[in-house]
Amino acid sequence: MRKNIILLAAMILCAGILKAQKPENILAAVGTPPNPKVQVSWNRYNDYAAITDICKRLAAAHPNLVKIESMGKSFQGKDLWVVTITDTKVGNADKKPAMYIDGNIHSNEIQGSEFALYTAWYLAEMYASGNKSIMSLLADKTFYIAPTINPDARDNFIHQANTAHSPRTGLIPIDNDRDGTTNEDGFDDLDGDGHIVMMRRKSATGRFKVDPTDNRRMILVGAEEKGEYELLGSEGNDNDGDGFVNEDGEGAYDPNRDWGWNWQPNYIQGGAYKYPFSLPENRAIVDFVMKHPNIAAAQSYHNNGGMILRGPGAIEDVDTYNALDIRVYDALGKKGEEMLPGYKYLVVYKDLYSVFGGELDWFYGGRGIYTFSNELWTGYSMYNKTDGEDSQNQLYTFDKDLLMKDAFVDWHAYKHPLYGDIEIGGFKKTYTRLHPGFLLESDAHRNMAFSVYHAYNTPKLSVGEIEVKDIGGGLTQVTTIVNNERMIPTHSSQDVKNNIEIPDIISLSGGTVVAGMIVTNRDMNFTVEQKLDPTNIKVQNIPGNSFVTVRWLVKGGSKFTVNVNSKKGGLASKSN
């Protein structure tokens, strides 16, 4: 008996361990890791524990590529994981141009974590499979990926009964109804089915009726029509006896109104907390970014609406985004529209609404980092057609046609202590804002590819020609070109304008430097001399898809080495 129990336990354990398949049994689909070491199903959502497990498994399976560390603690004490991905056999991770990616700043916008995590998984597994493009990318670049930056509220959304829109914020308690008690009158799962849906009751004065073409749907009656029902809002009770339902739920401070760029207090920008970076999660991110000046590009994942957003968040900041940087944004954003069908490249303040104290504005305005915020999921994906006037109808038809009505809780009777005989029903929290499972991996892949394209276009520096010329008097003139082979400059215009990051340093060794200069016109021999420390020439910027020319006058030597050190552009070196 004991032997059988041990055998059964061993079988269960083995069944629970996902192993790579045998290569001889697989025909690899193009663009996908053919036999990943870390098996992950990308058609579902992971809680904090599962995210932690996937990160740790990636690090264990790919020790030369993946490192996991905590950049701080959440309000409730959870580690804020950052996964660093680069080819550690080729250069130091923190000396390469880097892409920072995070997701789930808003707790109900959970697919951002899956998209960020998919990116980490894909890069590691495709490198391991021998994909030359990814191997080349990770030789040159570093990715810092923070799958969830609001883990407390993420777990609340996943494990507690919520609507698709709650909780949006963190879980720091707040007294929304100012009765002296926090969080006492949030949603109640009246029937215990795990879903917070809608309440309705029959009423002679109601303004809604059942759609005759779909009995799940409520529609507003016309001015001369008689209604059947009144809608009572989301599922819940009046727990504090003040006559109102669901007015004091969990959390209310918005982590995307907490950043130290054009921050405004709560009475101006709803959701702001005490002061910039007063939320511990955001403070940890800021500390991480400040310690990693090699971050040249960033991506934050939100939902929903199918948008590739750039700042400014408010019109007051419109002059911050200058023409040279907008050219880079436009080139990247327009490419994103090609890669992400149904998504539109937009400007926050102009195409949406004003945001003060937003993450992407701090990354760009405060650090000079080209940053996008993608709003994931679009109704276009339902039937691959533009989402128009039938968008609400599409939710019902798509659920019926492709989801087998799995997204809707059918209306059913309930005896409410305040409202009496009512009915409960409606869409589950995992619908309307979140991807259905079968579309989750597809959109994760496309957004990953857009981030990879962005990262690829961070600076790539190389030393080109080194011209050595004897000019007499014991002096040698050494002239070199430093190329930037990618679209993004080593310093954004915002960076240069505000001296955010130190200049790039181009150095010469092999002789005694007596003069150093930047060549502004080689044909006309126009130069600007750097009189202090001429060996190490400071260059304010190496433009994208362009170059700079520098020159030294040297005593002695014939074999010279040029070294380039750029915080966001990385390192480069060459000898004549």
Coordinates of C-alpha atoms in Angstrom, one line a residue, residues 9 38 69 99 220 228 256 290 381 419-420 427 503 524 561:
A9 CA 3.0 10.7 -5.7
V38 CA 10.8 26.8 -20.1
E69 CA 16.6 40.7 -9.1
M99 CA 15.4 48.8 -23.3
L220 CA -32.2 52.0 -23.7
E228 CA -39.0 47.1 -18.4
N256 CA 0.3 56.7 -13.2
M290 CA 18.7 56.3 -12.1
S381 CA -9.2 42.1 -33.2
Y419 CA -33.4 46.4 -3.5
G420 CA -35.6 43.4 -3.0
F427 CA -19.9 40.2 -18.7
P503 CA 28.5 63.7 -22.8
M524 CA 37.0 73.1 -44.9
T561 CA 43.5 53.1 -30.2

